[in-house]
Amino acid sequence: MLNLVENHSVPHSMPRTAAFFDLDKTVIAKSSTLTFSKSFYQGGLINRRAVLRTAYTQFVFLAGGADHDQMERMRKYLSDLCRGWNVQQVKELVAETLHDLIDPIIYDEAASLIEEHHIAGRDVVIVSTSGAEVVEPIGELLGADRVVATRMVVGDDGCFTGEVEYYAYGPTKAEAVEELARTEGYDLARCYAYSDSATDLPMLSAVGHPYAVNPDRTLRREALARQWPILDFHKPVRLKQRLPNLSAPSRPALVAAAALGAAAATAGLVWYASRRRALSGTS
């Protein structure tokens, strides 16, 4: 156990607290969405060329992290790729291969932290840019209390249209955290947040106890400047091998993204536009 979490008993009259976890490269060692590319290929959703491209994208993601521009390119690629996919088929493929693909890449240190936060009486919330169809089952596997994830528009035919309904990224993640604090009564000054990416600086800044996990260069620089703790997670271990109580039926993962409304999504899009204009002006 990492013993990073204060395990004080908290009177019921005091505000609730939570620990907010980014998913990819923070709790698990890879990109959650890209990890399922082989399953999607075997299910007939993508061709061999797409498998190779996602493998390359996974390599780039693991080698150097992903800045804003890279994340935007990845979002567009995945949105175009999943256009026309049947949502129910995607959920079935994820369910069939979840334990084989995700369980082996969960960081032992992250699983320990999740357990420590639950013992301390805190809710655990996964806040991920990956799609809800992938993140929700992973949240259940981890025993998360709530999940915030990107949501794609689903047409009347039950298939993805390729449009994004809600994008859990950058400042929108921070807005999700703040909205949950209002609706669930969390005291953000006493809450925790964990991420590997500088794109999550708004979320990390929203809580009283931010942690940089396997940080990219920009986040490491910011964490050092702000004197935030830096954690090194590097031991993926199957849950059944190290936390038998987490492999038992988990707490139901409650999906918070739907309750956040279009305002958060609009704010994220406005931020993208302003950021893109700023970048083009400096090129």
PDB file of C-alpha atoms in Angstrom:
ATOM      1  CA  MET A   1       0.000   0.000   0.000  1.00  0.00           C
ATOM      2  CA  LEU A   2       1.268   3.493  -0.829  1.00  0.00           C
ATOM      3  CA  ASN A   3      -0.059   5.111   2.357  1.00  0.00           C
ATOM      4  CA  LEU A   4      -0.388   8.476   0.624  1.00  0.00           C
ATOM      5  CA  VAL A   5      -3.957   8.988   1.788  1.00  0.00           C
ATOM      6  CA  GLU A   6      -4.973  10.373   5.151  1.00  0.00           C
ATOM      7  CA  ASN A   7      -7.066   7.667   6.789  1.00  0.00           C
ATOM      8  CA  HIS A   8      -8.781   9.823   9.398  1.00  0.00           C
ATOM      9  CA  SER A   9     -12.306   8.901  10.329  1.00  0.00           C
ATOM     10  CA  VAL A  10     -14.611  11.639   9.070  1.00  0.00           C
ATOM     11  CA  PRO A  11     -17.752  12.595  10.996  1.00  0.00           C
ATOM     12  CA  HIS A  12     -20.909  12.278   8.958  1.00  0.00           C
ATOM     13  CA  SER A  13     -21.653  15.964   9.530  1.00  0.00           C
ATOM     14  CA  MET A  14     -18.564  17.010   7.579  1.00  0.00           C
ATOM     15  CA  PRO A  15     -18.635  17.545   3.789  1.00  0.00           C
ATOM     16  CA  ARG A  16     -18.031  14.511   1.629  1.00  0.00           C
ATOM     17  CA  THR A  17     -14.787  14.014  -0.256  1.00  0.00           C
ATOM     18  CA  ALA A  18     -13.711  12.209  -3.413  1.00  0.00           C
ATOM     19  CA  ALA A  19     -10.657  11.125  -5.349  1.00  0.00           C
ATOM     20  CA  PHE A  20     -10.736  11.899  -9.087  1.00  0.00           C
ATOM     21  CA  PHE A  21      -8.638   9.692 -11.346  1.00  0.00           C
ATOM     22  CA  ASP A  22      -7.724  10.158 -14.958  1.00  0.00           C
ATOM     23  CA  LEU A  23      -7.699   6.698 -16.579  1.00  0.00           C
ATOM     24  CA  ASP A  24      -5.176   6.268 -19.395  1.00  0.00           C
ATOM     25  CA  LYS A  25      -1.543   6.093 -18.166  1.00  0.00           C
ATOM     26  CA  THR A  26      -2.740   6.985 -14.669  1.00  0.00           C
ATOM     27  CA  VAL A  27      -4.774   3.956 -13.599  1.00  0.00           C
ATOM     28  CA  ILE A  28      -3.994   1.728 -16.577  1.00  0.00           C
ATOM     29  CA  ALA A  29      -0.756   1.544 -18.555  1.00  0.00           C
ATOM     30  CA  LYS A  30      -2.214   2.211 -22.025  1.00  0.00           C
ATOM     31  CA  SER A  31      -4.953   4.050 -23.882  1.00  0.00           C
ATOM     32  CA  SER A  32      -8.181   2.319 -22.888  1.00  0.00           C
ATOM     33  CA  THR A  33      -9.902   2.913 -26.235  1.00  0.00           C
ATOM     34  CA  LEU A  34      -6.956   1.880 -28.401  1.00  0.00           C
ATOM     35  CA  THR A  35      -6.431  -1.268 -26.336  1.00  0.00           C
ATOM     36  CA  PHE A  36      -9.672  -2.702 -27.723  1.00  0.00           C
ATOM     37  CA  SER A  37      -8.642  -2.338 -31.391  1.00  0.00           C
ATOM     38  CA  LYS A  38      -7.991  -6.065 -31.791  1.00  0.00           C
ATOM     39  CA  SER A  39     -11.414  -6.876 -30.358  1.00  0.00           C
ATOM     40  CA  PHE A  40     -13.046  -4.392 -32.720  1.00  0.00           C
ATOM     41  CA  TYR A  41     -11.150  -5.946 -35.626  1.00  0.00           C
ATOM     42  CA  GLN A  42     -12.255  -9.460 -34.691  1.00  0.00           C
ATOM     43  CA  GLY A  43     -15.806  -8.157 -34.375  1.00  0.00           C
ATOM     44  CA  GLY A  44     -15.673  -6.741 -37.887  1.00  0.00           C
ATOM     45  CA  LEU A  45     -15.825  -3.081 -36.862  1.00  0.00           C
ATOM     46  CA  ILE A  46     -12.425  -2.099 -38.256  1.00  0.00           C
ATOM     47  CA  ASN A  47     -10.065  -3.438 -40.926  1.00  0.00           C
ATOM     48  CA  ARG A  48      -6.427  -4.489 -40.656  1.00  0.00           C
ATOM     49  CA  ARG A  49      -5.200  -1.065 -41.756  1.00  0.00           C
ATOM     50  CA  ALA A  50      -7.089   0.569 -38.892  1.00  0.00           C
ATOM     51  CA  VAL A  51      -5.581  -1.951 -36.457  1.00  0.00           C
ATOM     52  CA  LEU A  52      -2.091  -0.999 -37.600  1.00  0.00           C
ATOM     53  CA  ARG A  53      -2.865   2.701 -37.322  1.00  0.00           C
ATOM     54  CA  THR A  54      -4.263   2.346 -33.809  1.00  0.00           C
ATOM     55  CA  ALA A  55      -1.186   0.335 -32.825  1.00  0.00           C
ATOM     56  CA  TYR A  56       1.018   3.175 -34.077  1.00  0.00           C
ATOM     57  CA  THR A  57      -1.147   5.738 -32.274  1.00  0.00           C
ATOM     58  CA  GLN A  58      -0.840   3.687 -29.079  1.00  0.00           C
ATOM     59  CA  PHE A  59       2.948   3.648 -29.483  1.00  0.00           C
ATOM     60  CA  VAL A  60       3.101   7.436 -29.905  1.00  0.00           C
ATOM     61  CA  PHE A  61       0.775   7.899 -26.934  1.00  0.00           C
ATOM     62  CA  LEU A  62       2.935   5.699 -24.706  1.00  0.00           C
ATOM     63  CA  ALA A  63       6.263   7.072 -25.911  1.00  0.00           C
ATOM     64  CA  GLY A  64       5.673  10.754 -25.398  1.00  0.00           C
ATOM     65  CA  GLY A  65       2.236  11.354 -23.994  1.00  0.00           C
ATOM     66  CA  ALA A  66      -0.222  13.488 -25.911  1.00  0.00           C
ATOM     67  CA  ASP A  67      -0.447  17.266 -25.978  1.00  0.00           C
ATOM     68  CA  HIS A  68      -3.544  19.223 -26.982  1.00  0.00           C
ATOM     69  CA  ASP A  69      -2.955  18.969 -30.729  1.00  0.00           C
ATOM     70  CA  GLN A  70      -2.263  15.241 -30.555  1.00  0.00           C
ATOM     71  CA  MET A  71      -5.376  14.668 -28.458  1.00  0.00           C
ATOM     72  CA  GLU A  72      -7.427  16.649 -30.956  1.00  0.00           C
ATOM     73  CA  ARG A  73      -6.110  14.548 -33.831  1.00  0.00           C
ATOM     74  CA  MET A  74      -6.821  11.372 -31.884  1.00  0.00           C
ATOM     75  CA  ARG A  75     -10.353  12.544 -31.099  1.00  0.00           C
ATOM     76  CA  LYS A  76     -11.064  13.256 -34.760  1.00  0.00           C
ATOM     77  CA  TYR A  77      -9.576   9.954 -35.891  1.00  0.00           C
ATOM     78  CA  LEU A  78     -11.576   7.918 -33.385  1.00  0.00           C
ATOM     79  CA  SER A  79     -14.778   9.864 -34.103  1.00  0.00           C
ATOM     80  CA  ASP A  80     -14.430   9.172 -37.826  1.00  0.00           C
ATOM     81  CA  LEU A  81     -13.474   5.556 -37.169  1.00  0.00           C
ATOM     82  CA  CYS A  82     -16.503   4.713 -35.037  1.00  0.00           C
ATOM     83  CA  ARG A  83     -19.064   6.319 -37.337  1.00  0.00           C
ATOM     84  CA  GLY A  84     -21.653   3.660 -38.145  1.00  0.00           C
ATOM     85  CA  TRP A  85     -20.650   1.275 -35.359  1.00  0.00           C
ATOM     86  CA  ASN A  86     -23.552  -0.424 -33.595  1.00  0.00           C
ATOM     87  CA  VAL A  87     -23.434   0.681 -29.970  1.00  0.00           C
ATOM     88  CA  GLN A  88     -24.761  -2.583 -28.572  1.00  0.00           C
ATOM     89  CA  GLN A  89     -22.120  -4.557 -30.467  1.00  0.00           C
ATOM     90  CA  VAL A  90     -19.393  -2.294 -29.090  1.00  0.00           C
ATOM     91  CA  LYS A  91     -20.640  -2.856 -25.534  1.00  0.00           C
ATOM     92  CA  GLU A  92     -20.724  -6.613 -26.062  1.00  0.00           C
ATOM     93  CA  LEU A  93     -17.189  -6.712 -27.478  1.00  0.00           C
ATOM     94  CA  VAL A  94     -15.878  -4.641 -24.567  1.00  0.00           C
ATOM     95  CA  ALA A  95     -17.643  -6.867 -22.024  1.00  0.00           C
ATOM     96  CA  GLU A  96     -16.312 -10.057 -23.622  1.00  0.00           C
ATOM     97  CA  THR A  97     -12.669  -8.937 -23.584  1.00  0.00           C
ATOM     98  CA  LEU A  98     -12.553  -6.527 -20.624  1.00  0.00           C
ATOM     99  CA  HIS A  99     -10.806  -8.818 -18.165  1.00  0.00           C
ATOM    100  CA  ASP A 100      -8.325 -10.185 -20.715  1.00  0.00           C
ATOM    101  CA  LEU A 101      -7.320  -6.752 -22.029  1.00  0.00           C
ATOM    102  CA  ILE A 102      -7.708  -4.325 -19.116  1.00  0.00           C
ATOM    103  CA  ASP A 103      -7.094  -6.337 -15.956  1.00  0.00           C
ATOM    104  CA  PRO A 104      -3.399  -7.043 -16.835  1.00  0.00           C
ATOM    105  CA  ILE A 105      -2.595  -3.357 -17.438  1.00  0.00           C
ATOM    106  CA  ILE A 106      -4.032  -1.869 -14.230  1.00  0.00           C
ATOM    107  CA  TYR A 107      -1.267  -0.276 -12.202  1.00  0.00           C
ATOM    108  CA  ASP A 108      -0.820  -1.966  -8.841  1.00  0.00           C
ATOM    109  CA  GLU A 109      -0.085   1.413  -7.261  1.00  0.00           C
ATOM    110  CA  ALA A 110      -3.321   2.896  -8.632  1.00  0.00           C
ATOM    111  CA  ALA A 111      -5.389  -0.039  -7.403  1.00  0.00           C
ATOM    112  CA  SER A 112      -3.835   0.421  -3.952  1.00  0.00           C
ATOM    113  CA  LEU A 113      -4.734   4.112  -3.966  1.00  0.00           C
ATOM    114  CA  ILE A 114      -8.318   3.371  -4.968  1.00  0.00           C
ATOM    115  CA  GLU A 115      -8.588   0.938  -2.077  1.00  0.00           C
ATOM    116  CA  GLU A 116      -7.043   3.437   0.360  1.00  0.00           C
ATOM    117  CA  HIS A 117      -9.472   6.162  -0.658  1.00  0.00           C
ATOM    118  CA  HIS A 118     -12.435   3.842  -0.193  1.00  0.00           C
ATOM    119  CA  ILE A 119     -11.151   2.804   3.239  1.00  0.00           C
ATOM    120  CA  ALA A 120     -10.848   6.502   4.109  1.00  0.00           C
ATOM    121  CA  GLY A 121     -14.515   6.965   3.158  1.00  0.00           C
ATOM    122  CA  ARG A 122     -13.961   8.846  -0.096  1.00  0.00           C
ATOM    123  CA  ASP A 123     -15.807   8.274  -3.346  1.00  0.00           C
ATOM    124  CA  VAL A 124     -13.665   7.273  -6.319  1.00  0.00           C
ATOM    125  CA  VAL A 125     -14.493   8.960  -9.624  1.00  0.00           C
ATOM    126  CA  ILE A 126     -12.936   8.047 -12.972  1.00  0.00           C
ATOM    127  CA  VAL A 127     -12.740  11.097 -15.259  1.00  0.00           C
ATOM    128  CA  SER A 128     -11.635  10.044 -18.738  1.00  0.00           C
ATOM    129  CA  THR A 129     -11.521  11.406 -22.260  1.00  0.00           C
ATOM    130  CA  SER A 130     -12.179   7.894 -23.588  1.00  0.00           C
ATOM    131  CA  GLY A 131     -15.686   6.866 -24.599  1.00  0.00           C
ATOM    132  CA  ALA A 132     -18.301   5.901 -22.029  1.00  0.00           C
ATOM    133  CA  GLU A 133     -18.824   2.476 -23.639  1.00  0.00           C
ATOM    134  CA  VAL A 134     -15.231   1.651 -22.687  1.00  0.00           C
ATOM    135  CA  VAL A 135     -14.806   3.647 -19.473  1.00  0.00           C
ATOM    136  CA  GLU A 136     -17.991   2.570 -17.674  1.00  0.00           C
ATOM    137  CA  PRO A 137     -17.105  -1.166 -17.609  1.00  0.00           C
ATOM    138  CA  ILE A 138     -13.549  -0.326 -16.539  1.00  0.00           C
ATOM    139  CA  GLY A 139     -14.974   1.831 -13.757  1.00  0.00           C
ATOM    140  CA  GLU A 140     -17.058  -1.116 -12.560  1.00  0.00           C
ATOM    141  CA  LEU A 141     -14.011  -3.384 -12.699  1.00  0.00           C
ATOM    142  CA  LEU A 142     -12.088  -0.931 -10.520  1.00  0.00           C
ATOM    143  CA  GLY A 143     -14.942  -0.419  -8.071  1.00  0.00           C
ATOM    144  CA  ALA A 144     -15.365   3.265  -8.967  1.00  0.00           C
ATOM    145  CA  ASP A 145     -18.397   5.056  -7.552  1.00  0.00           C
ATOM    146  CA  ARG A 146     -18.870   7.360 -10.539  1.00  0.00           C
ATOM    147  CA  VAL A 147     -17.634   7.761 -14.079  1.00  0.00           C
ATOM    148  CA  VAL A 148     -17.299  10.845 -16.269  1.00  0.00           C
ATOM    149  CA  ALA A 149     -16.471  10.016 -19.897  1.00  0.00           C
ATOM    150  CA  THR A 150     -16.824  11.245 -23.456  1.00  0.00           C
ATOM    151  CA  ARG A 151     -20.177  10.501 -25.085  1.00  0.00           C
ATOM    152  CA  MET A 152     -20.809  10.078 -28.785  1.00  0.00           C
ATOM    153  CA  VAL A 153     -24.113  10.880 -30.493  1.00  0.00           C
ATOM    154  CA  VAL A 154     -26.160   7.755 -31.212  1.00  0.00           C
ATOM    155  CA  GLY A 155     -28.588   7.796 -34.130  1.00  0.00           C
ATOM    156  CA  ASP A 156     -32.081   6.306 -34.304  1.00  0.00           C
ATOM    157  CA  ASP A 157     -30.539   3.173 -35.806  1.00  0.00           C
ATOM    158  CA  GLY A 158     -28.512   2.538 -32.648  1.00  0.00           C
ATOM    159  CA  CYS A 159     -25.216   3.445 -34.334  1.00  0.00           C
ATOM    160  CA  PHE A 160     -22.684   6.189 -33.662  1.00  0.00           C
ATOM    161  CA  THR A 161     -23.076   9.182 -35.964  1.00  0.00           C
ATOM    162  CA  GLY A 162     -19.438  10.230 -35.561  1.00  0.00           C
ATOM    163  CA  GLU A 163     -20.424  13.402 -33.695  1.00  0.00           C
ATOM    164  CA  VAL A 164     -19.399  14.099 -30.116  1.00  0.00           C
ATOM    165  CA  GLU A 165     -22.196  14.860 -27.643  1.00  0.00           C
ATOM    166  CA  TYR A 166     -19.949  15.524 -24.632  1.00  0.00           C
ATOM    167  CA  TYR A 167     -16.145  15.673 -24.665  1.00  0.00           C
ATOM    168  CA  ALA A 168     -14.538  15.056 -21.263  1.00  0.00           C
ATOM    169  CA  TYR A 169     -11.276  16.867 -21.850  1.00  0.00           C
ATOM    170  CA  GLY A 170      -9.241  19.781 -20.498  1.00  0.00           C
ATOM    171  CA  PRO A 171     -11.377  22.439 -18.760  1.00  0.00           C
ATOM    172  CA  THR A 172     -14.495  20.323 -19.282  1.00  0.00           C
ATOM    173  CA  LYS A 173     -13.072  17.743 -16.862  1.00  0.00           C
ATOM    174  CA  ALA A 174     -12.651  20.466 -14.247  1.00  0.00           C
ATOM    175  CA  GLU A 175     -16.244  21.577 -14.825  1.00  0.00           C
ATOM    176  CA  ALA A 176     -17.378  17.982 -14.308  1.00  0.00           C
ATOM    177  CA  VAL A 177     -15.498  17.818 -11.021  1.00  0.00           C
ATOM    178  CA  GLU A 178     -16.998  21.113  -9.866  1.00  0.00           C
ATOM    179  CA  GLU A 179     -20.502  20.018 -10.888  1.00  0.00           C
ATOM    180  CA  LEU A 180     -20.138  16.783  -8.941  1.00  0.00           C
ATOM    181  CA  ALA A 181     -18.926  18.778  -5.943  1.00  0.00           C
ATOM    182  CA  ARG A 182     -22.154  20.776  -6.072  1.00  0.00           C
ATOM    183  CA  THR A 183     -24.490  17.832  -6.589  1.00  0.00           C
ATOM    184  CA  GLU A 184     -22.731  15.366  -4.255  1.00  0.00           C
ATOM    185  CA  GLY A 185     -21.561  17.787  -1.591  1.00  0.00           C
ATOM    186  CA  TYR A 186     -17.828  17.225  -2.055  1.00  0.00           C
ATOM    187  CA  ASP A 187     -15.454  19.660  -0.364  1.00  0.00           C
ATOM    188  CA  LEU A 188     -12.960  20.177  -3.199  1.00  0.00           C
ATOM    189  CA  ALA A 189     -10.338  21.584  -0.829  1.00  0.00           C
ATOM    190  CA  ARG A 190     -10.214  18.142   0.794  1.00  0.00           C
ATOM    191  CA  CYS A 191     -10.493  16.145  -2.456  1.00  0.00           C
ATOM    192  CA  TYR A 192      -7.735  14.415  -4.425  1.00  0.00           C
ATOM    193  CA  ALA A 193      -6.984  14.229  -8.158  1.00  0.00           C
ATOM    194  CA  TYR A 194      -4.508  12.174 -10.172  1.00  0.00           C
ATOM    195  CA  SER A 195      -3.371  12.534 -13.796  1.00  0.00           C
ATOM    196  CA  ASP A 196      -0.413  12.011 -16.109  1.00  0.00           C
ATOM    197  CA  SER A 197      -1.155  14.826 -18.574  1.00  0.00           C
ATOM    198  CA  ALA A 198      -0.767  18.593 -18.626  1.00  0.00           C
ATOM    199  CA  THR A 199      -4.140  18.721 -20.374  1.00  0.00           C
ATOM    200  CA  ASP A 200      -5.618  17.859 -16.961  1.00  0.00           C
ATOM    201  CA  LEU A 201      -4.104  20.863 -15.186  1.00  0.00           C
ATOM    202  CA  PRO A 202      -7.576  22.430 -14.768  1.00  0.00           C
ATOM    203  CA  MET A 203      -8.856  19.294 -12.997  1.00  0.00           C
ATOM    204  CA  LEU A 204      -5.768  19.000 -10.818  1.00  0.00           C
ATOM    205  CA  SER A 205      -5.991  22.682  -9.900  1.00  0.00           C
ATOM    206  CA  ALA A 206      -9.626  22.269  -8.831  1.00  0.00           C
ATOM    207  CA  VAL A 207      -8.806  20.118  -5.784  1.00  0.00           C
ATOM    208  CA  GLY A 208      -6.786  20.586  -2.628  1.00  0.00           C
ATOM    209  CA  HIS A 209      -4.638  17.493  -3.125  1.00  0.00           C
ATOM    210  CA  PRO A 210      -3.409  17.175  -6.739  1.00  0.00           C
ATOM    211  CA  TYR A 211      -0.945  14.460  -7.763  1.00  0.00           C
ATOM    212  CA  ALA A 212       1.031  14.110 -10.993  1.00  0.00           C
ATOM    213  CA  VAL A 213       1.273  10.436 -11.999  1.00  0.00           C
ATOM    214  CA  ASN A 214       3.862   9.379 -14.599  1.00  0.00           C
ATOM    215  CA  PRO A 215       3.697  13.016 -15.747  1.00  0.00           C
ATOM    216  CA  ASP A 216       4.511  14.256 -19.229  1.00  0.00           C
ATOM    217  CA  ARG A 217       7.221  16.914 -19.426  1.00  0.00           C
ATOM    218  CA  THR A 218       4.857  19.858 -19.162  1.00  0.00           C
ATOM    219  CA  LEU A 219       2.968  18.450 -16.195  1.00  0.00           C
ATOM    220  CA  ARG A 220       6.219  17.499 -14.456  1.00  0.00           C
ATOM    221  CA  ARG A 221       7.465  21.066 -14.847  1.00  0.00           C
ATOM    222  CA  GLU A 222       4.190  22.470 -13.505  1.00  0.00           C
ATOM    223  CA  ALA A 223       4.085  19.989 -10.627  1.00  0.00           C
ATOM    224  CA  LEU A 224       7.606  20.918  -9.565  1.00  0.00           C
ATOM    225  CA  ALA A 225       6.805  24.633  -9.795  1.00  0.00           C
ATOM    226  CA  ARG A 226       3.618  24.213  -7.756  1.00  0.00           C
ATOM    227  CA  GLN A 227       5.203  21.700  -5.357  1.00  0.00           C
ATOM    228  CA  TRP A 228       2.686  18.983  -6.197  1.00  0.00           C
ATOM    229  CA  PRO A 229       3.661  15.404  -5.343  1.00  0.00           C
ATOM    230  CA  ILE A 230       4.886  13.316  -8.301  1.00  0.00           C
ATOM    231  CA  LEU A 231       4.124   9.586  -8.336  1.00  0.00           C
ATOM    232  CA  ASP A 232       5.715   6.852 -10.446  1.00  0.00           C
ATOM    233  CA  PHE A 233       3.346   4.000 -11.299  1.00  0.00           C
ATOM    234  CA  HIS A 234       5.040   1.161 -13.170  1.00  0.00           C
ATOM    235  CA  LYS A 235       3.740  -2.213 -11.919  1.00  0.00           C
ATOM    236  CA  PRO A 236       0.683  -3.510 -13.790  1.00  0.00           C
ATOM    237  CA  VAL A 237      -0.723  -6.444 -11.781  1.00  0.00           C
ATOM    238  CA  ARG A 238      -4.001  -8.327 -12.195  1.00  0.00           C
ATOM    239  CA  LEU A 239      -6.511  -7.329  -9.531  1.00  0.00           C
ATOM    240  CA  LYS A 240      -7.130 -10.930  -8.517  1.00  0.00           C
ATOM    241  CA  GLN A 241      -3.439 -11.296  -7.682  1.00  0.00           C
ATOM    242  CA  ARG A 242      -3.255  -8.326  -5.335  1.00  0.00           C
ATOM    243  CA  LEU A 243      -6.684  -7.156  -4.160  1.00  0.00           C
ATOM    244  CA  PRO A 244      -9.209  -9.984  -3.912  1.00  0.00           C
ATOM    245  CA  ASN A 245     -11.845  -7.604  -2.506  1.00  0.00           C
ATOM    246  CA  LEU A 246     -11.675  -5.492  -5.672  1.00  0.00           C
ATOM    247  CA  SER A 247     -12.313  -8.517  -7.882  1.00  0.00           C
ATOM    248  CA  ALA A 248     -15.601  -9.100  -6.088  1.00  0.00           C
ATOM    249  CA  PRO A 249     -18.784  -7.515  -7.458  1.00  0.00           C
ATOM    250  CA  SER A 250     -18.023  -3.803  -7.432  1.00  0.00           C
ATOM    251  CA  ARG A 251     -20.025  -0.769  -6.535  1.00  0.00           C
ATOM    252  CA  PRO A 252     -22.229   0.308  -9.417  1.00  0.00           C
ATOM    253  CA  ALA A 253     -20.530   2.940 -11.554  1.00  0.00           C
ATOM    254  CA  LEU A 254     -22.791   5.948 -11.819  1.00  0.00           C
ATOM    255  CA  VAL A 255     -22.375   7.889 -15.044  1.00  0.00           C
ATOM    256  CA  ALA A 256     -22.064  11.579 -14.246  1.00  0.00           C
ATOM    257  CA  ALA A 257     -21.379  12.939 -17.705  1.00  0.00           C
ATOM    258  CA  ALA A 258     -25.022  12.895 -18.775  1.00  0.00           C
ATOM    259  CA  ALA A 259     -25.967  15.175 -15.905  1.00  0.00           C
ATOM    260  CA  LEU A 260     -23.462  17.840 -16.805  1.00  0.00           C
ATOM    261  CA  GLY A 261     -25.458  19.220 -19.715  1.00  0.00           C
ATOM    262  CA  ALA A 262     -24.575  20.889 -22.947  1.00  0.00           C
ATOM    263  CA  ALA A 263     -23.006  23.892 -21.215  1.00  0.00           C
ATOM    264  CA  ALA A 264     -19.875  21.975 -20.283  1.00  0.00           C
ATOM    265  CA  ALA A 265     -19.506  20.550 -23.754  1.00  0.00           C
ATOM    266  CA  THR A 266     -19.960  23.994 -25.270  1.00  0.00           C
ATOM    267  CA  ALA A 267     -17.310  25.408 -22.962  1.00  0.00           C
ATOM    268  CA  GLY A 268     -14.891  22.739 -24.112  1.00  0.00           C
ATOM    269  CA  LEU A 269     -15.561  23.530 -27.756  1.00  0.00           C
ATOM    270  CA  VAL A 270     -15.101  27.252 -27.156  1.00  0.00           C
ATOM    271  CA  TRP A 271     -11.797  26.541 -25.462  1.00  0.00           C
ATOM    272  CA  TYR A 272     -10.712  24.432 -28.453  1.00  0.00           C
ATOM    273  CA  ALA A 273     -11.574  27.193 -30.877  1.00  0.00           C
ATOM    274  CA  SER A 274      -9.731  29.872 -28.921  1.00  0.00           C
ATOM    275  CA  ARG A 275      -6.759  27.602 -28.421  1.00  0.00           C
ATOM    276  CA  ARG A 276      -6.636  26.747 -32.127  1.00  0.00           C
ATOM    277  CA  ARG A 277      -6.780  30.433 -33.048  1.00  0.00           C
ATOM    278  CA  ALA A 278      -3.958  31.190 -30.613  1.00  0.00           C
ATOM    279  CA  LEU A 279      -1.839  28.417 -32.037  1.00  0.00           C
ATOM    280  CA  SER A 280      -2.434  29.516 -35.623  1.00  0.00           C
ATOM    281  CA  GLY A 281      -1.546  33.077 -34.718  1.00  0.00           C
ATOM    282  CA  THR A 282       1.827  31.991 -33.368  1.00  0.00           C
ATOM    283  CA  SER A 283       2.747  29.700 -36.242  1.00  0.00           C
TER     284      SER A 283
END
